[in-house]
Coordinates of C-alpha atoms and ligand atoms in Angstrom, one line a residue:
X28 CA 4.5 -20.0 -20.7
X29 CA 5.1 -19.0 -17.2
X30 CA 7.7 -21.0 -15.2
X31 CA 6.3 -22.6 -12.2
X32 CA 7.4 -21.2 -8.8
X33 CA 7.1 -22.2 -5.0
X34 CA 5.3 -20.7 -2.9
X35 CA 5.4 -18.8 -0.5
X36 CA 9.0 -17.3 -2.0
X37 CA 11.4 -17.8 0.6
X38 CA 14.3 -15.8 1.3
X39 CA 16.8 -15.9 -1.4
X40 CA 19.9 -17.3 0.1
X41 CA 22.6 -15.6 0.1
X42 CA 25.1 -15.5 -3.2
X43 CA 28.0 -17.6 -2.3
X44 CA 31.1 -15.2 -1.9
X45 CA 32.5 -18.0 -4.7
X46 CA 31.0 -16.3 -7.2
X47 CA 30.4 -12.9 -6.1
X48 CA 31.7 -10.2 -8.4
X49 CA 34.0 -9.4 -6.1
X50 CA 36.0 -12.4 -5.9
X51 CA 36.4 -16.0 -3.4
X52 CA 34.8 -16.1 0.0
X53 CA 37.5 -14.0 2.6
X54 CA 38.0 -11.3 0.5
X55 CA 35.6 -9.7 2.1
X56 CA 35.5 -8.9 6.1
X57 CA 33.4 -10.2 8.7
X58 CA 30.3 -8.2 8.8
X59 CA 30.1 -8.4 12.7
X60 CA 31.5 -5.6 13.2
X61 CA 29.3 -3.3 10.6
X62 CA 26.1 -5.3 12.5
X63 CA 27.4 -4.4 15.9
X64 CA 26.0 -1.0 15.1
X65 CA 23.1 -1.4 14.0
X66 CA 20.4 -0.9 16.4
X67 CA 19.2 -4.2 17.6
X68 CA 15.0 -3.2 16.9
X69 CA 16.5 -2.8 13.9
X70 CA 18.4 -6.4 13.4
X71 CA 14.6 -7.5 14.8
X72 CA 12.6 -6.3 11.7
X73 CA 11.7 -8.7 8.9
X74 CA 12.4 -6.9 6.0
X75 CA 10.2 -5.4 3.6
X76 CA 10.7 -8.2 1.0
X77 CA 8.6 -9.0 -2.8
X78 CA 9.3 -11.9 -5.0
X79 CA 7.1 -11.3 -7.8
X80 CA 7.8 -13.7 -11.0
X81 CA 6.5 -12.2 -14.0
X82 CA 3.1 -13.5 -14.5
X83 CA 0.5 -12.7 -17.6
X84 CA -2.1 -12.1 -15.0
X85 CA -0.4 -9.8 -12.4
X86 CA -3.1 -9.7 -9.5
X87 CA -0.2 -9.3 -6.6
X88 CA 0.0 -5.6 -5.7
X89 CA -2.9 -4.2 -6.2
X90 CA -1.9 -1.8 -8.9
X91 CA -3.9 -0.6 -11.8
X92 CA -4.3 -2.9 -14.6
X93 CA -4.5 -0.3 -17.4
X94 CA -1.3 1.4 -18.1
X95 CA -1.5 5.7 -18.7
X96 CA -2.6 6.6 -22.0
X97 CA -0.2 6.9 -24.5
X98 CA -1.4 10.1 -25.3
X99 CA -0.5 11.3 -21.5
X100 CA 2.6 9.6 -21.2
X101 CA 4.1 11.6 -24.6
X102 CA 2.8 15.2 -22.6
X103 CA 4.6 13.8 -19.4
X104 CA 7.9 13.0 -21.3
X105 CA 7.8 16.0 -23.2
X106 CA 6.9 18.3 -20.2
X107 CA 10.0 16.7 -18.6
X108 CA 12.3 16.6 -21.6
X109 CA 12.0 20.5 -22.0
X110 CA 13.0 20.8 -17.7
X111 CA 16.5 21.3 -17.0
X112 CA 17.9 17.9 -15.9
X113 CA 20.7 19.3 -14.7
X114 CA 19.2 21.2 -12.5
X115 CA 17.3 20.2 -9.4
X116 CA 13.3 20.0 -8.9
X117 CA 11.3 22.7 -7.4
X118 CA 12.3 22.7 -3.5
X119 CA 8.4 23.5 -2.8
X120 CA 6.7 22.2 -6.7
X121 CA 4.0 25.1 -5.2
X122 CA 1.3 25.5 -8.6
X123 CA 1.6 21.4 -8.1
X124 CA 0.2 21.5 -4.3
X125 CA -2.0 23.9 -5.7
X126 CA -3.4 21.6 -7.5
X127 CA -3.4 18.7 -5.2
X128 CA -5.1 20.9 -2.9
X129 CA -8.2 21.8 -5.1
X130 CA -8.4 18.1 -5.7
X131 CA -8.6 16.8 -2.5
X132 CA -10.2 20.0 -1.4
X133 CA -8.0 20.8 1.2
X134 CA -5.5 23.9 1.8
X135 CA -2.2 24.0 -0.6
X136 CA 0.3 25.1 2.4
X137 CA -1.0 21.6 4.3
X138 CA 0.1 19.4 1.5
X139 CA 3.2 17.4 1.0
X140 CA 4.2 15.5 -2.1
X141 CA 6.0 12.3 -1.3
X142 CA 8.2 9.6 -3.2
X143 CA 5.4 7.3 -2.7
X144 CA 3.1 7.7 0.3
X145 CA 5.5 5.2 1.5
X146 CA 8.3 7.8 2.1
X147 CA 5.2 9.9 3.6
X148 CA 4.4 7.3 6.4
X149 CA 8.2 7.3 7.3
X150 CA 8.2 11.4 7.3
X151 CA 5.1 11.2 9.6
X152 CA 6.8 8.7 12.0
X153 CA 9.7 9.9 12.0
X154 CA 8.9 13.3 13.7
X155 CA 6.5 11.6 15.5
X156 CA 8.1 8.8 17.3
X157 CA 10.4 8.5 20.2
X158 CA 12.4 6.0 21.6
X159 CA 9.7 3.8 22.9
X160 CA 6.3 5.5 21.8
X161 CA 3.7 3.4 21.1
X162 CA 1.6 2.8 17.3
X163 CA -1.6 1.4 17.4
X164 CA -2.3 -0.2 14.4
X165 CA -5.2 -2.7 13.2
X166 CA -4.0 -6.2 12.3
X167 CA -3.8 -7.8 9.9
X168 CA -2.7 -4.5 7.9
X169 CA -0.3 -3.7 6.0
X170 CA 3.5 -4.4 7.0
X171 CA 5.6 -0.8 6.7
X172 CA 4.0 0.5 9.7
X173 CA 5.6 -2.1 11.9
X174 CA 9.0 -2.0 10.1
X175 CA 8.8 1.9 10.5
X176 CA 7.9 1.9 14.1
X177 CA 10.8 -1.0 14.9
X178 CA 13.5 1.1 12.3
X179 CA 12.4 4.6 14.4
X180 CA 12.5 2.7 18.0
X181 CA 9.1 2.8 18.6
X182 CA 6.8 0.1 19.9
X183 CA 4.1 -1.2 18.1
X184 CA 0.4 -2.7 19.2
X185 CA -1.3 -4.5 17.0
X186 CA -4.9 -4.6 17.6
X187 CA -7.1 -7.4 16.0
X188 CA -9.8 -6.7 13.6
X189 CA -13.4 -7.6 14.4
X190 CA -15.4 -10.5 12.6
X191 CA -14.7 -11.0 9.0
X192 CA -12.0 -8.4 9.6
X193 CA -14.0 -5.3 10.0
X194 CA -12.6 -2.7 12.1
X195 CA -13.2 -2.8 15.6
X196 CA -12.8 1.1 16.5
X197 CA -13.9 0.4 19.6
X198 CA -11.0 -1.8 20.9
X199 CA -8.5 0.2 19.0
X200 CA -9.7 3.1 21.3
X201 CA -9.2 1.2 24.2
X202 CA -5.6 -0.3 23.4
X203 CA -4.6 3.7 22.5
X204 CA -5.9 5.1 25.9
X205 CA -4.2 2.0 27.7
X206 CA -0.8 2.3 25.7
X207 CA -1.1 6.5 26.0
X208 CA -0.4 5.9 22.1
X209 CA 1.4 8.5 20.5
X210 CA 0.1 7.4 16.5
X211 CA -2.9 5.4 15.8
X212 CA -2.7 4.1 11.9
X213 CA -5.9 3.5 10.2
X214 CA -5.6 1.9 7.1
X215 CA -8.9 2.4 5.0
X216 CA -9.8 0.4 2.8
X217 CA -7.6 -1.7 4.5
X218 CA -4.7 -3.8 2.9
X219 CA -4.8 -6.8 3.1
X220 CA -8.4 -7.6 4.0
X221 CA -10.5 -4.6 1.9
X222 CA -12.6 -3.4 5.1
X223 CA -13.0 0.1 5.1
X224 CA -13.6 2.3 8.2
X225 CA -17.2 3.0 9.3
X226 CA -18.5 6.5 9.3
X227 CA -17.8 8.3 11.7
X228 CA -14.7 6.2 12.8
X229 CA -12.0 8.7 12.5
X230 CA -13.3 11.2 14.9
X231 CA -14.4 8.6 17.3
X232 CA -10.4 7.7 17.5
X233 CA -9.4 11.5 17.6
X234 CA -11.9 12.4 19.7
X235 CA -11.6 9.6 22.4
X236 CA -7.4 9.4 21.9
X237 CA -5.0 12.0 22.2
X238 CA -2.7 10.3 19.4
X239 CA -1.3 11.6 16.2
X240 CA -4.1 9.5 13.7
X241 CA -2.7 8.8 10.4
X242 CA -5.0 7.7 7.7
X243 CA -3.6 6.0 4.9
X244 CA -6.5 6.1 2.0
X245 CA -4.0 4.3 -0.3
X246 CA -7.3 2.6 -2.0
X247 CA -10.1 4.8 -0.7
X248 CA -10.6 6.2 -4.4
X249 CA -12.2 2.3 -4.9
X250 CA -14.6 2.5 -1.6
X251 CA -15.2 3.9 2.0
X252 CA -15.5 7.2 3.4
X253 CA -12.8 9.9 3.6
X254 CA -10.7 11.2 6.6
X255 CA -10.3 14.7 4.2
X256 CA -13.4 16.8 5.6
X257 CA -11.8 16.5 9.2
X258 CA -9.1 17.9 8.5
X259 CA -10.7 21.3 9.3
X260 CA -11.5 20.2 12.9
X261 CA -8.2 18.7 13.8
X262 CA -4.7 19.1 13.7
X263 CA -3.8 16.1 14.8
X264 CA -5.2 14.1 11.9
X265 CA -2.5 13.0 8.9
X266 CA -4.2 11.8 5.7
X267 CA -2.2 9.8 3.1
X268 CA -3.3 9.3 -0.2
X269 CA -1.6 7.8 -3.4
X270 CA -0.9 8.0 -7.1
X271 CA -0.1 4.1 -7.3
X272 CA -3.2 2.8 -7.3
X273 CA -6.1 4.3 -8.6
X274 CA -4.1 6.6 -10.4
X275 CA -2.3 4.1 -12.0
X276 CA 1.2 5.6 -11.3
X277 CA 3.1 2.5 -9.5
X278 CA 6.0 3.3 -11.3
X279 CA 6.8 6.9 -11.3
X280 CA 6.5 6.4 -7.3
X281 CA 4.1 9.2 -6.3
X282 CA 2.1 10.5 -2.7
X283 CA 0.6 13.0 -0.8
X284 CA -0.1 13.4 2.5
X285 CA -2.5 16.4 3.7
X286 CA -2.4 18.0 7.0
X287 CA -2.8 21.1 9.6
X288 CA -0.3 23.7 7.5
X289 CA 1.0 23.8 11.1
X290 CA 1.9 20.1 10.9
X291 CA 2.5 19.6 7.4
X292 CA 5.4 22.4 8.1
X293 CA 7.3 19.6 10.7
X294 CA 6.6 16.6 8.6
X295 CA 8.4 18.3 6.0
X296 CA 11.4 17.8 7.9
X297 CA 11.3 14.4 8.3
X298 CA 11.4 13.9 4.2
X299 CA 14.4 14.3 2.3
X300 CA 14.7 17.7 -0.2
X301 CA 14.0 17.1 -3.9
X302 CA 12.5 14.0 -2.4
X303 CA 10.5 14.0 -6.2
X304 CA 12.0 13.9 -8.8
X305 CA 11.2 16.1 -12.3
X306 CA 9.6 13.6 -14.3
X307 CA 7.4 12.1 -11.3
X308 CA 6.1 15.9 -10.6
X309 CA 5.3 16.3 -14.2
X310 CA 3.5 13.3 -14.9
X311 CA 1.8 13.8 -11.2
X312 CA 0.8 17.5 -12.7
X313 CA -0.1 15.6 -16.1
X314 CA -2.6 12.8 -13.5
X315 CA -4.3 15.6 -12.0
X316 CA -5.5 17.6 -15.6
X317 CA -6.5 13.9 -16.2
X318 CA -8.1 13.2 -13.4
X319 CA -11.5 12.8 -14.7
X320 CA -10.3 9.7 -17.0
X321 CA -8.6 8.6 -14.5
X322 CA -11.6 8.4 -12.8
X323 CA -14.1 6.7 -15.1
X324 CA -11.0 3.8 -15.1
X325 CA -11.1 3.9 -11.0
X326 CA -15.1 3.3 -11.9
X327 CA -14.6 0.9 -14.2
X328 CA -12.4 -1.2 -12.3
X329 CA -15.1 -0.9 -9.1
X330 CA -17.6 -2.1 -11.4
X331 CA -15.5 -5.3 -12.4
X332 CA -15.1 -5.8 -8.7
X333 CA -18.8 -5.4 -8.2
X334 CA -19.6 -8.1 -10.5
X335 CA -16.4 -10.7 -9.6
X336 CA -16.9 -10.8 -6.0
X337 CA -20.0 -12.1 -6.0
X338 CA -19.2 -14.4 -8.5
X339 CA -16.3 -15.4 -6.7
X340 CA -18.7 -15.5 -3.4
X341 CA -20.8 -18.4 -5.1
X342 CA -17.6 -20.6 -5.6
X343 CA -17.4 -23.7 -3.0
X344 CA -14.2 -24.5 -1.1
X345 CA -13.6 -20.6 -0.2
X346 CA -14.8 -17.9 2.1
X347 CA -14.9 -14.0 0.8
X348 CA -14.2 -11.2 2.8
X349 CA -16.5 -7.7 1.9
X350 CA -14.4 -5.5 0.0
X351 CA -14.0 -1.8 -0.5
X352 CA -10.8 -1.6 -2.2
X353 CA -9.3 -3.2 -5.7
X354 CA -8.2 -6.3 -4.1
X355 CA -10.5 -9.1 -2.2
X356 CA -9.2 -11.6 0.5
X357 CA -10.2 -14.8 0.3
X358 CA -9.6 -17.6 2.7
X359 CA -9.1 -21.5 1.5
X360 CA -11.4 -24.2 3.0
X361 CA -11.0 -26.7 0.2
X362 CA -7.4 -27.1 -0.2
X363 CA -4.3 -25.2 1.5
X364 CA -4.0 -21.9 0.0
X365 CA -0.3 -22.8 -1.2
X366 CA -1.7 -25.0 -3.5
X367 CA -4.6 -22.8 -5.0
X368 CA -1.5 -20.4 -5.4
X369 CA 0.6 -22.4 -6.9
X370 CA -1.5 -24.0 -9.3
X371 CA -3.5 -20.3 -10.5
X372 CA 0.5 -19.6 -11.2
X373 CA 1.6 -22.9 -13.0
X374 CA -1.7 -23.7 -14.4
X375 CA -2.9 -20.4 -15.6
X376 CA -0.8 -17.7 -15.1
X377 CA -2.0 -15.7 -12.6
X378 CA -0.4 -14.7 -10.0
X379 CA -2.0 -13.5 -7.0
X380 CA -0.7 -12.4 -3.3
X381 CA -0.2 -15.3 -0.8
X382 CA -1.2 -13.8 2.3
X383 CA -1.8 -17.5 4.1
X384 CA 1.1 -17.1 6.8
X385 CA 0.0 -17.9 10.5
X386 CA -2.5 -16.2 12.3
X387 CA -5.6 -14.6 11.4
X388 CA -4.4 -14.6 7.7
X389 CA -4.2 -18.2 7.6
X390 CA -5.2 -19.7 4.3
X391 CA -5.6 -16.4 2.7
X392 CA -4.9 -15.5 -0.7
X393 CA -5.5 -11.3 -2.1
X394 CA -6.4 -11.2 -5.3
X395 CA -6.2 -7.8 -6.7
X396 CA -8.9 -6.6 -9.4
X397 CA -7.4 -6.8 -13.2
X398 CA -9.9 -6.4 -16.0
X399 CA -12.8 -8.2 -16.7
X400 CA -11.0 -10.4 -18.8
X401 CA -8.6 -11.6 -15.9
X402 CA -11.2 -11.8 -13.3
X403 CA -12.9 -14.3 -15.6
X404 CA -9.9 -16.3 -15.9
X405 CA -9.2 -16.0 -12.1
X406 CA -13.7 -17.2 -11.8
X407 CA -12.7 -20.1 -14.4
X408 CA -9.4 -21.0 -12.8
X409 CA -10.3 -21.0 -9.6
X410 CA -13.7 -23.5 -10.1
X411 CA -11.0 -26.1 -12.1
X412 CA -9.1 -25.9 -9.0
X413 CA -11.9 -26.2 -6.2
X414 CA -13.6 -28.7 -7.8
X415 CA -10.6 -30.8 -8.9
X416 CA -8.0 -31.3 -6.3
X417 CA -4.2 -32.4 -7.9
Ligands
PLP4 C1 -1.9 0.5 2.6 C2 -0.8 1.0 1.7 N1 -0.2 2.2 1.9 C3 0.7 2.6 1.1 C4 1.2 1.9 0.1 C5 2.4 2.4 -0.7 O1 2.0 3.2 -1.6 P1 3.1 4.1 -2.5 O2 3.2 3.3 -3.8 O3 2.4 5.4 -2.7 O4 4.3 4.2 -1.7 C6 0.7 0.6 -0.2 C7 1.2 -0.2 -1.3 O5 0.9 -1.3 -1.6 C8 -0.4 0.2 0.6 O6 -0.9 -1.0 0.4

């Protein structure tokens, strides 16, 4: 049984210093003077927050519903139980960029391996931005790059998608040359509404902008062309991609980003060393000699998409955005969105994203693919719902 929740989570409110661990309210100082220093676009950000109740159906972050074989997880532990844990990681893992290289099919001296392509979009800012630059960014899209831009001073634009939120290259072109941008983010597929970038997009925006562009293909293994192949006719161009998602690595926290050796030398200095630890590189060298299973499951999962959206398209009461990626956005007509959230939760189990805040996400729910078996119980759920309002 899953215990019903509220939703959208709200901010957990602060523990009352009563009970705190360290003892009665006063025992601790005012923080006003610790908050005086932090930088006030700092004090400005919403954080980066997730509430995620455990769920039997977890469709909320897009990650891969199949966990590693067992098989590969036993190599990766014992690969990292013969290392040296008292010793640091390689300072440059260089046979593992190799690797990543011949992959992607770029050059091994213009790869970085991140703790996450989340730490990777900070490294890229960070030696990027100055007080005051401008980021272009699409939006809606996915939250860190604002945070980033805000923590790291910067100013950020967002610039509206097109109809049924496909990218509008165009106007982002426009709002770069007018705000003399100094990064353009593309997010393809992008999170949260699955549109992926046209061909031929990317080089539009680094041919018509002078910006750093940074592609972050966190889902492009599910749909949508690649940024990689330009990476031979630009150094401006930063490509991100991920070993959380199709690679079904969440946990061991996992990214690359691929540039112009030339750059890929400075954003190095804007990650931490030994940013990776010794079990994550192992199981990331372990991914890669699996990568063609991994990639009959990153088929697999397509497929299941292929056959649920349209399912999900024939449904009353909702509207379906196209898709490129393992998650679909989907917009209420019927009933709010809270309450299609709430009850998939407390009626069935499944818990999805609630996207549905103001704006052009309003009434939108992102469902993440899961197997066949939960996409049928999200098709079955979700016609109960729609065509029986509580
Ligand atoms: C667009 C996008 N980029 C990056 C990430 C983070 O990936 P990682 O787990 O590699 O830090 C996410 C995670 O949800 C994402 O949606």
């Amino acid at each position: 049984m899953t215990r019903p929740i509220v939703p959208p989570p709200p901010p957990a409110p602060a523990r009352p210093l009563a009970d705190h661990p360290l003892g009665p309210a006063g025992s601790l100082p005012d923080p006003a003077d610790g908050l005086a220093l932090v930088k006030p676009a700092v004090r400005a950000q919403a954080a980066y927050t997730l509430r995620a109740p455990t769920a039997r159906r977890k469709l909320n972050q897009n990650e891969c519903p199949l966990d590693l074989p067992p098989s590969l997880k036993r190599s990766i532990l014992d690969a990292a139980a013969a290392a040296s844990w008292q010793r640091y990681p390689e300072f440059v893992p260089a046979e593992l960029l190799e690797r990543l290289a011949a992959h992607y099919g770029w050059v091994p001296d213009g790869v970085l391996a991140g703790n996450g392509s989340n730490e990777l979009i900070q490294a890229t800012l960070s030696v990027v931005l100055g007080p005051g630059d401008v980021v272009v960014a699409p939006s809606p899209t996915f939250s860190l790059y604002r945070l980033l831009t805000g923590v790291l001073g910067g100013r950020y634009v967002p610039v509206p998608l097109g109809d049924d939120f496909g990218y509008d290259v165009g106007r982002l072109v426009a709002a770069a040359v007018r705000e003399r941008a100094r990064v353009v983010v593309l997010n393809s597929p992008n999170n949260p509404t699955g549109t992926a970038l046209g061909a031929g997009a990317v080089e539009r925006v680094l041919r018509e902008t002078e910006a750093l562009v940074l592609c972050d293909e966190a889902y492009q293994e599910f749909g949508g062309p690649s940024a990689i192949p330009l990476l031979r006719r630009s150094s401006r161009l930063v490509v991100l991609r991920t070993f959380s998602k199709a690679m079904g690595m969440a946990g061991l926290r996992f990214g690359v980003a691929l540039a112009h050796p030339g750059l890929a030398a400075e954003l190095a200095k804007g990650k931490l060393p030994y940013n990776v630890n010794l079990v994550t590189l192992a199981a990331a060298a372990a991914a890669l000699r699996e990568a063609p299973l991994l990639a009959a499951r990153t088929r697999e999962i397509v497929a299941t998409r292929d056959r649920f959206v349209p399912a999900l398209a024939a449904l009353s009461g909702i509207t379906v955005y196209p898709t490129a990626a393992n998650f679909v956005l989907i917009r209420c007509r019927a009933l709010p969105a809270r309450e299609v959230f709430r009850r998939l939760y407390d009626e069935y189990g499944i818990l999805v994203r609630d996207v549905s805040n103001a704006g052009a996400l309003s009434e939108c729910l992102r469902i993440s693919i899961g197997t066949d078996d939960d996409m049928d119980a999200v098709l079955a759920a979700l016609k109960e719902i729609l065509s029986c309002p509580a």
